[in-house]
mmCIF file of C-alpha atoms and ligand atoms in Angstrom:
data_model
loop_
_atom_site.group_PDB
_atom_site.id
_atom_site.type_symbol
_atom_site.label_atom_id
_atom_site.label_comp_id
_atom_site.label_asym_id
_atom_site.label_seq_id
_atom_site.Cartn_x
_atom_site.Cartn_y
_atom_site.Cartn_z
ATOM 1 C CA UNK A 1 121.562 86.896 94.927
ATOM 2 C CA UNK A 2 123.464 89.555 93.304
ATOM 3 C CA UNK A 3 122.165 93.243 93.653
ATOM 4 C CA UNK A 4 122.753 95.554 90.835
ATOM 5 C CA UNK A 5 122.341 99.685 91.086
ATOM 6 C CA UNK A 6 123.631 100.919 87.545
ATOM 7 C CA UNK A 7 122.156 100.009 84.275
ATOM 8 C CA UNK A 8 125.722 99.574 82.885
ATOM 9 C CA UNK A 9 126.535 96.731 85.447
ATOM 10 C CA UNK A 10 123.452 95.021 85.334
ATOM 11 C CA UNK A 11 123.375 95.332 81.301
ATOM 12 C CA UNK A 12 126.776 93.762 81.458
ATOM 13 C CA UNK A 13 125.696 91.102 83.654
ATOM 14 C CA UNK A 14 122.774 89.983 81.535
ATOM 15 C CA UNK A 15 124.478 90.280 78.102
ATOM 16 C CA UNK A 16 127.120 87.674 79.336
ATOM 17 C CA UNK A 17 124.058 85.560 80.607
ATOM 18 C CA UNK A 18 122.203 85.807 77.329
ATOM 19 C CA UNK A 19 125.540 85.136 75.399
ATOM 20 C CA UNK A 20 125.585 81.634 77.164
ATOM 21 C CA UNK A 21 121.927 81.089 76.241
ATOM 22 C CA UNK A 22 120.477 81.411 79.820
ATOM 23 C CA UNK A 23 116.460 82.325 79.459
ATOM 24 C CA UNK A 24 115.863 85.572 81.552
ATOM 25 C CA UNK A 25 112.540 86.121 83.213
ATOM 26 C CA UNK A 26 111.812 89.670 85.084
ATOM 27 C CA UNK A 27 109.549 90.777 87.728
ATOM 28 C CA UNK A 28 109.032 94.545 87.839
ATOM 29 C CA UNK A 29 108.156 95.970 91.196
ATOM 30 C CA UNK A 30 108.057 99.202 93.352
ATOM 31 C CA UNK A 31 109.542 97.078 96.328
ATOM 32 C CA UNK A 32 107.638 96.723 99.911
ATOM 33 C CA UNK A 33 107.413 93.157 98.609
ATOM 34 C CA UNK A 34 104.934 90.775 99.704
ATOM 35 C CA UNK A 35 103.596 87.438 98.587
ATOM 36 C CA UNK A 36 101.795 88.460 95.615
ATOM 37 C CA UNK A 37 105.366 89.697 94.228
ATOM 38 C CA UNK A 38 106.799 86.627 95.307
ATOM 39 C CA UNK A 39 104.458 84.206 93.677
ATOM 40 C CA UNK A 40 105.624 86.093 90.098
ATOM 41 C CA UNK A 41 108.987 85.423 91.090
ATOM 42 C CA UNK A 42 108.088 81.720 91.791
ATOM 43 C CA UNK A 43 106.958 81.456 88.465
ATOM 44 C CA UNK A 44 109.640 83.021 86.916
ATOM 45 C CA UNK A 45 111.963 80.627 88.869
ATOM 46 C CA UNK A 46 109.751 78.076 87.495
ATOM 47 C CA UNK A 47 109.890 79.027 83.766
ATOM 48 C CA UNK A 48 113.442 80.475 83.453
ATOM 49 C CA UNK A 49 117.076 80.314 84.148
ATOM 50 C CA UNK A 50 117.791 83.727 85.569
ATOM 51 C CA UNK A 51 114.999 85.696 87.798
ATOM 52 C CA UNK A 52 115.590 89.394 87.923
ATOM 53 C CA UNK A 53 113.408 91.354 90.040
ATOM 54 C CA UNK A 54 113.414 95.464 89.581
ATOM 55 C CA UNK A 55 112.804 97.449 92.655
ATOM 56 C CA UNK A 56 112.058 101.129 91.722
ATOM 57 C CA UNK A 57 109.358 103.447 92.799
ATOM 58 C CA UNK A 58 109.098 105.130 89.325
ATOM 59 C CA UNK A 59 108.172 108.958 90.056
ATOM 60 C CA UNK A 60 106.612 109.576 86.693
ATOM 61 C CA UNK A 61 103.837 107.170 86.942
ATOM 62 C CA UNK A 62 102.634 108.736 90.272
ATOM 63 C CA UNK A 63 100.181 111.541 89.365
ATOM 64 C CA UNK A 64 99.571 111.957 93.221
ATOM 65 C CA UNK A 65 102.791 113.908 94.763
ATOM 66 C CA UNK A 66 101.564 112.670 98.405
ATOM 67 C CA UNK A 67 101.433 108.979 97.303
ATOM 68 C CA UNK A 68 104.902 108.954 95.731
ATOM 69 C CA UNK A 69 106.069 110.656 99.008
ATOM 70 C CA UNK A 70 104.148 108.031 101.226
ATOM 71 C CA UNK A 71 105.028 105.130 99.145
ATOM 72 C CA UNK A 72 106.290 102.419 101.134
ATOM 73 C CA UNK A 73 110.005 101.284 101.114
ATOM 74 C CA UNK A 74 111.590 98.356 102.735
ATOM 75 C CA UNK A 75 114.736 97.524 101.058
ATOM 76 C CA UNK A 76 115.977 95.413 103.611
ATOM 77 C CA UNK A 77 113.093 92.972 104.420
ATOM 78 C CA UNK A 78 112.609 92.923 100.444
ATOM 79 C CA UNK A 79 116.114 91.837 99.835
ATOM 80 C CA UNK A 80 115.417 89.027 102.569
ATOM 81 C CA UNK A 81 112.153 87.871 101.231
ATOM 82 C CA UNK A 82 114.071 87.788 97.579
ATOM 83 C CA UNK A 83 116.972 85.637 99.001
ATOM 84 C CA UNK A 84 114.668 83.234 100.777
ATOM 85 C CA UNK A 85 112.743 82.826 97.408
ATOM 86 C CA UNK A 86 115.642 82.133 95.350
ATOM 87 C CA UNK A 87 115.522 84.923 93.107
ATOM 88 C CA UNK A 88 118.927 85.473 91.264
ATOM 89 C CA UNK A 89 118.993 89.217 90.807
ATOM 90 C CA UNK A 90 117.863 92.486 91.941
ATOM 91 C CA UNK A 91 118.022 95.614 90.052
ATOM 92 C CA UNK A 92 117.318 98.628 92.187
ATOM 93 C CA UNK A 93 118.157 102.006 90.077
ATOM 94 C CA UNK A 94 117.745 105.460 91.777
ATOM 95 C CA UNK A 95 115.766 108.141 89.937
ATOM 96 C CA UNK A 96 118.596 109.843 88.636
ATOM 97 C CA UNK A 97 120.055 106.569 87.336
ATOM 98 C CA UNK A 98 116.938 105.583 85.558
ATOM 99 C CA UNK A 99 116.092 109.404 84.552
ATOM 100 C CA UNK A 100 118.975 111.648 84.044
ATOM 101 C CA UNK A 101 117.673 114.204 82.074
ATOM 102 C CA UNK A 102 113.773 115.236 82.454
ATOM 103 C CA UNK A 103 111.526 112.665 80.881
ATOM 104 C CA UNK A 104 109.454 114.313 78.005
ATOM 105 C CA UNK A 105 108.227 111.323 76.168
ATOM 106 C CA UNK A 106 104.819 110.144 76.416
ATOM 107 C CA UNK A 107 103.026 107.111 76.009
ATOM 108 C CA UNK A 108 99.420 107.097 74.359
ATOM 109 C CA UNK A 109 97.573 103.704 74.626
ATOM 110 C CA UNK A 110 94.271 105.033 73.283
ATOM 111 C CA UNK A 111 91.154 104.434 75.011
ATOM 112 C CA UNK A 112 92.600 102.023 77.198
ATOM 113 C CA UNK A 113 94.321 104.713 79.090
ATOM 114 C CA UNK A 114 91.501 106.977 79.324
ATOM 115 C CA UNK A 115 89.065 104.392 81.087
ATOM 116 C CA UNK A 116 89.657 103.376 84.960
ATOM 117 C CA UNK A 117 92.657 103.899 86.404
ATOM 118 C CA UNK A 118 93.660 106.041 83.364
ATOM 119 C CA UNK A 119 90.584 108.082 84.069
ATOM 120 C CA UNK A 120 91.130 108.984 87.718
ATOM 121 C CA UNK A 121 94.847 109.012 87.361
ATOM 122 C CA UNK A 122 95.960 111.085 84.311
ATOM 123 C CA UNK A 123 99.750 110.457 82.775
ATOM 124 C CA UNK A 124 99.985 107.093 84.888
ATOM 125 C CA UNK A 125 100.239 104.596 81.986
ATOM 126 C CA UNK A 126 102.083 106.941 80.151
ATOM 127 C CA UNK A 127 104.739 106.222 83.036
ATOM 128 C CA UNK A 128 104.199 102.726 83.288
ATOM 129 C CA UNK A 129 104.841 102.210 79.758
ATOM 130 C CA UNK A 130 108.099 104.138 79.926
ATOM 131 C CA UNK A 131 109.379 102.865 82.809
ATOM 132 C CA UNK A 132 108.296 99.099 81.264
ATOM 133 C CA UNK A 133 110.054 99.885 77.971
ATOM 134 C CA UNK A 134 113.284 101.211 79.659
ATOM 135 C CA UNK A 135 113.423 97.925 81.787
ATOM 136 C CA UNK A 136 112.838 95.659 78.819
ATOM 137 C CA UNK A 137 115.713 97.503 77.269
ATOM 138 C CA UNK A 138 118.005 97.161 80.006
ATOM 139 C CA UNK A 139 117.428 93.574 81.445
ATOM 140 C CA UNK A 140 116.267 92.189 77.863
ATOM 141 C CA UNK A 141 113.955 89.439 79.433
ATOM 142 C CA UNK A 142 112.465 86.532 77.269
ATOM 143 C CA UNK A 143 109.523 86.334 79.659
ATOM 144 C CA UNK A 144 108.032 89.431 81.812
ATOM 145 C CA UNK A 145 105.762 88.577 84.769
ATOM 146 C CA UNK A 146 102.692 91.100 85.988
ATOM 147 C CA UNK A 147 100.268 90.539 88.468
ATOM 148 C CA UNK A 148 96.224 90.428 87.648
ATOM 149 C CA UNK A 149 95.956 92.601 90.443
ATOM 150 C CA UNK A 150 96.800 95.387 88.167
ATOM 151 C CA UNK A 151 94.367 94.169 85.305
ATOM 152 C CA UNK A 152 94.259 97.369 83.187
ATOM 153 C CA UNK A 153 98.162 97.311 83.746
ATOM 154 C CA UNK A 154 98.406 94.071 82.181
ATOM 155 C CA UNK A 155 96.439 94.881 79.202
ATOM 156 C CA UNK A 156 98.670 98.239 78.729
ATOM 157 C CA UNK A 157 101.672 96.101 79.017
ATOM 158 C CA UNK A 158 100.618 93.523 76.247
ATOM 159 C CA UNK A 159 99.836 96.337 74.028
ATOM 160 C CA UNK A 160 103.302 98.162 74.829
ATOM 161 C CA UNK A 161 104.843 94.792 73.738
ATOM 162 C CA UNK A 162 102.704 94.645 70.611
ATOM 163 C CA UNK A 163 103.173 97.730 69.540
ATOM 164 C CA UNK A 164 106.927 98.116 70.005
ATOM 165 C CA UNK A 165 107.619 94.227 68.963
ATOM 166 C CA UNK A 166 109.562 93.610 72.197
ATOM 167 C CA UNK A 167 110.740 90.281 71.664
ATOM 168 C CA UNK A 168 109.224 89.512 75.077
ATOM 169 C CA UNK A 169 106.284 86.828 76.384
ATOM 170 C CA UNK A 170 104.234 88.352 78.892
ATOM 171 C CA UNK A 171 102.917 86.129 81.598
ATOM 172 C CA UNK A 172 100.175 87.013 84.203
ATOM 173 C CA UNK A 173 99.936 85.761 88.231
ATOM 174 C CA UNK A 174 96.407 85.674 89.724
ATOM 175 C CA UNK A 175 95.845 87.874 92.642
ATOM 176 C CA UNK A 176 97.227 86.821 95.902
ATOM 177 C CA UNK A 177 94.986 87.683 98.840
ATOM 178 C CA UNK A 178 95.161 88.075 102.474
ATOM 179 C CA UNK A 179 93.326 85.360 104.329
ATOM 180 C CA UNK A 180 90.421 87.649 105.027
ATOM 181 C CA UNK A 181 89.874 88.706 100.953
ATOM 182 C CA UNK A 182 92.148 91.658 100.954
ATOM 183 C CA UNK A 183 94.243 91.800 97.886
ATOM 184 C CA UNK A 184 97.663 92.127 98.965
ATOM 185 C CA UNK A 185 99.307 95.358 98.357
ATOM 186 C CA UNK A 186 102.375 97.505 99.268
ATOM 187 C CA UNK A 187 99.964 100.195 100.127
ATOM 188 C CA UNK A 188 98.524 98.152 102.463
ATOM 189 C CA UNK A 189 101.693 98.641 104.724
ATOM 190 C CA UNK A 190 100.054 102.554 105.047
ATOM 191 C CA UNK A 191 97.020 101.333 106.678
ATOM 192 C CA UNK A 192 96.486 101.064 110.271
ATOM 193 C CA UNK A 193 95.890 97.549 112.018
ATOM 194 C CA UNK A 194 92.333 98.648 112.047
ATOM 195 C CA UNK A 195 91.955 100.137 108.899
ATOM 196 C CA UNK A 196 93.805 96.840 107.437
ATOM 197 C CA UNK A 197 90.954 94.776 108.930
ATOM 198 C CA UNK A 198 87.783 97.077 107.687
ATOM 199 C CA UNK A 199 89.639 96.958 104.300
ATOM 200 C CA UNK A 200 88.929 93.694 103.426
ATOM 201 C CA UNK A 201 85.189 95.000 102.968
ATOM 202 C CA UNK A 202 86.467 95.666 99.239
ATOM 203 C CA UNK A 203 86.909 92.169 98.473
ATOM 204 C CA UNK A 204 83.266 91.283 100.303
ATOM 205 C CA UNK A 205 81.826 94.118 98.213
ATOM 206 C CA UNK A 206 83.260 92.442 94.781
ATOM 207 C CA UNK A 207 82.017 89.001 95.890
ATOM 208 C CA UNK A 208 78.527 90.818 96.571
ATOM 209 C CA UNK A 209 78.182 92.988 93.265
ATOM 210 C CA UNK A 210 79.294 89.702 91.330
ATOM 211 C CA UNK A 211 76.473 87.747 93.122
ATOM 212 C CA UNK A 212 73.715 90.115 92.790
ATOM 213 C CA UNK A 213 75.225 91.264 88.742
ATOM 214 C CA UNK A 214 73.004 88.683 86.952
ATOM 215 C CA UNK A 215 69.556 90.057 88.791
ATOM 216 C CA UNK A 216 70.018 93.545 89.430
ATOM 217 C CA UNK A 217 70.648 96.489 87.135
ATOM 218 C CA UNK A 218 74.575 97.585 87.099
ATOM 219 C CA UNK A 219 73.671 100.868 88.699
ATOM 220 C CA UNK A 220 71.864 99.408 91.718
ATOM 221 C CA UNK A 221 74.617 97.149 92.120
ATOM 222 C CA UNK A 222 76.977 100.522 92.272
ATOM 223 C CA UNK A 223 75.182 102.061 94.676
ATOM 224 C CA UNK A 224 74.947 98.754 97.348
ATOM 225 C CA UNK A 225 78.898 98.599 96.617
ATOM 226 C CA UNK A 226 78.918 102.559 97.656
ATOM 227 C CA UNK A 227 76.822 101.881 100.635
ATOM 228 C CA UNK A 228 78.992 98.720 101.992
ATOM 229 C CA UNK A 229 82.195 100.722 101.721
ATOM 230 C CA UNK A 230 80.414 104.005 103.148
ATOM 231 C CA UNK A 231 79.242 101.929 106.242
ATOM 232 C CA UNK A 232 82.975 101.141 106.874
ATOM 233 C CA UNK A 233 84.483 104.769 106.169
ATOM 234 C CA UNK A 234 86.005 103.887 103.040
ATOM 235 C CA UNK A 235 85.145 106.137 99.684
ATOM 236 C CA UNK A 236 84.572 104.482 96.455
ATOM 237 C CA UNK A 237 86.152 105.929 93.522
ATOM 238 C CA UNK A 238 84.720 104.017 90.743
ATOM 239 C CA UNK A 239 83.407 100.386 90.358
ATOM 240 C CA UNK A 240 83.019 99.518 86.637
ATOM 241 C CA UNK A 241 82.417 96.498 84.938
ATOM 242 C CA UNK A 242 84.195 95.878 81.550
ATOM 243 C CA UNK A 243 84.837 93.370 79.030
ATOM 244 C CA UNK A 244 87.533 90.972 80.096
ATOM 245 C CA UNK A 245 89.359 90.959 76.419
ATOM 246 C CA UNK A 246 89.094 94.777 75.238
ATOM 247 C CA UNK A 247 88.505 96.271 78.754
ATOM 248 C CA UNK A 248 85.395 98.603 77.128
ATOM 249 C CA UNK A 249 83.427 99.736 79.940
ATOM 250 C CA UNK A 250 79.818 97.729 79.981
ATOM 251 C CA UNK A 251 76.498 99.435 80.715
ATOM 252 C CA UNK A 252 74.823 96.390 81.229
ATOM 253 C CA UNK A 253 75.692 92.700 82.772
ATOM 254 C CA UNK A 254 75.496 90.288 79.850
ATOM 255 C CA UNK A 255 76.234 86.659 80.826
ATOM 256 C CA UNK A 256 77.324 86.028 77.464
ATOM 257 C CA UNK A 257 80.743 88.593 77.500
ATOM 258 C CA UNK A 258 83.042 87.562 80.042
ATOM 259 C CA UNK A 259 83.546 90.245 82.113
ATOM 260 C CA UNK A 260 85.631 91.731 84.981
ATOM 261 C CA UNK A 261 84.453 94.045 87.957
ATOM 262 C CA UNK A 262 87.009 96.747 88.738
ATOM 263 C CA UNK A 263 87.007 99.088 92.126
ATOM 264 C CA UNK A 264 89.036 101.582 93.213
ATOM 265 C CA UNK A 265 88.223 102.946 96.908
ATOM 266 C CA UNK A 266 90.059 105.266 99.646
ATOM 267 C CA UNK A 267 90.672 104.267 102.800
ATOM 268 C CA UNK A 268 91.391 107.177 104.296
ATOM 269 C CA UNK A 269 94.220 108.793 102.287
ATOM 270 C CA UNK A 270 95.547 105.218 100.927
ATOM 271 C CA UNK A 271 93.963 104.630 97.448
ATOM 272 C CA UNK A 272 93.102 100.543 97.243
ATOM 273 C CA UNK A 273 92.221 98.674 94.068
ATOM 274 C CA UNK A 274 90.915 95.343 93.169
ATOM 275 C CA UNK A 275 89.143 93.052 90.636
ATOM 276 C CA UNK A 276 87.192 89.869 89.943
ATOM 277 C CA UNK A 277 86.580 88.587 87.200
ATOM 278 C CA UNK A 278 82.719 87.474 86.505
HETATM 279 P P1 AMP B 301 104.012 96.605 92.295
HETATM 280 O O1 AMP B 301 104.896 96.703 93.120
HETATM 281 O O2 AMP B 301 102.669 97.410 93.116
HETATM 282 O O3 AMP B 301 104.107 97.616 91.238
HETATM 283 O O4 AMP B 301 103.785 95.440 91.833
HETATM 284 C C1 AMP B 301 104.576 94.682 90.745
HETATM 285 C C2 AMP B 301 103.800 93.504 90.459
HETATM 286 O O5 AMP B 301 103.487 92.544 91.512
HETATM 287 C C3 AMP B 301 102.781 93.862 89.208
HETATM 288 O O6 AMP B 301 102.453 93.461 87.941
HETATM 289 C C4 AMP B 301 101.180 93.517 90.392
HETATM 290 O O7 AMP B 301 100.381 93.402 89.361
HETATM 291 C C5 AMP B 301 101.901 92.696 90.885
HETATM 292 N N1 AMP B 301 100.954 92.181 92.123
HETATM 293 C C6 AMP B 301 101.005 93.452 93.127
HETATM 294 N N2 AMP B 301 100.134 93.010 94.075
HETATM 295 C C7 AMP B 301 100.034 91.561 93.710
HETATM 296 C C8 AMP B 301 98.587 90.824 94.178
HETATM 297 N N3 AMP B 301 98.388 90.688 95.297
HETATM 298 N N4 AMP B 301 98.507 89.560 93.482
HETATM 299 C C9 AMP B 301 99.418 89.140 92.269
HETATM 300 N N5 AMP B 301 99.944 90.193 91.691
HETATM 301 C C10 AMP B 301 100.483 91.326 92.373
#
């Protein structure tokens, strides 16, 4: 597995590969890898001939400086995991390599980045859009892999691809969970062993909400989720029901609209998100 730290060197490598007709798959990550990331790598290995994983904790997508400072960095074990998976190349640029000049560009995804995560993390999706556009320009992937764990992000990336005509196919991967249901996340590494166990209440509360939605008012379902979390010491930031395709936030459950429940909650100072199709 080759490790690249410079844009110019990976670009040279990619051009050689693409000239030889190799199909390139890209899995963008922020590192602290787990099985959720590896499931995307495996998809790429299956569907393309050259799998590139980028590892970059993108400063411009963090609205909370503490979250950025404390974001887990485990490069050595990431490399070991990727080697074992059969991944071909890693791109691990520094922040200076990616952003030699202060970034002035902003991306606006309309309503899509004003709701849910966008509402609570202003500027987040602009930062995500910019880094992904840069990665697309650097790696020139034929296929890019993103997880459904970040459900809204997936929609944002599809819009980015459509609006800017990137010749990239977007492929999604289902949410990979711990045995107790907690969605795998790099931020789980910041939890104590006890908090990590407790955090599975997020998944339990989603299951409970999904079960109750057809019979109860959405507002009552929300109150129940909040209580379930509170009892375990977590703080609900939002629970929303949204149209699966447009992500428009729904005020009522409607069995005829394919929808998704999306949640964000704090366990201590660690912010966790999850979602469940309804
Ligand atoms: P991150 O490193 O958190 O930015 O995530 C990199 C990619 O992995 C994103 O496309 C995420 O949606 C995806 N991902 C993260 N956690 C999971 C998970 N538990 N299951 C599936 N995909 C995931």
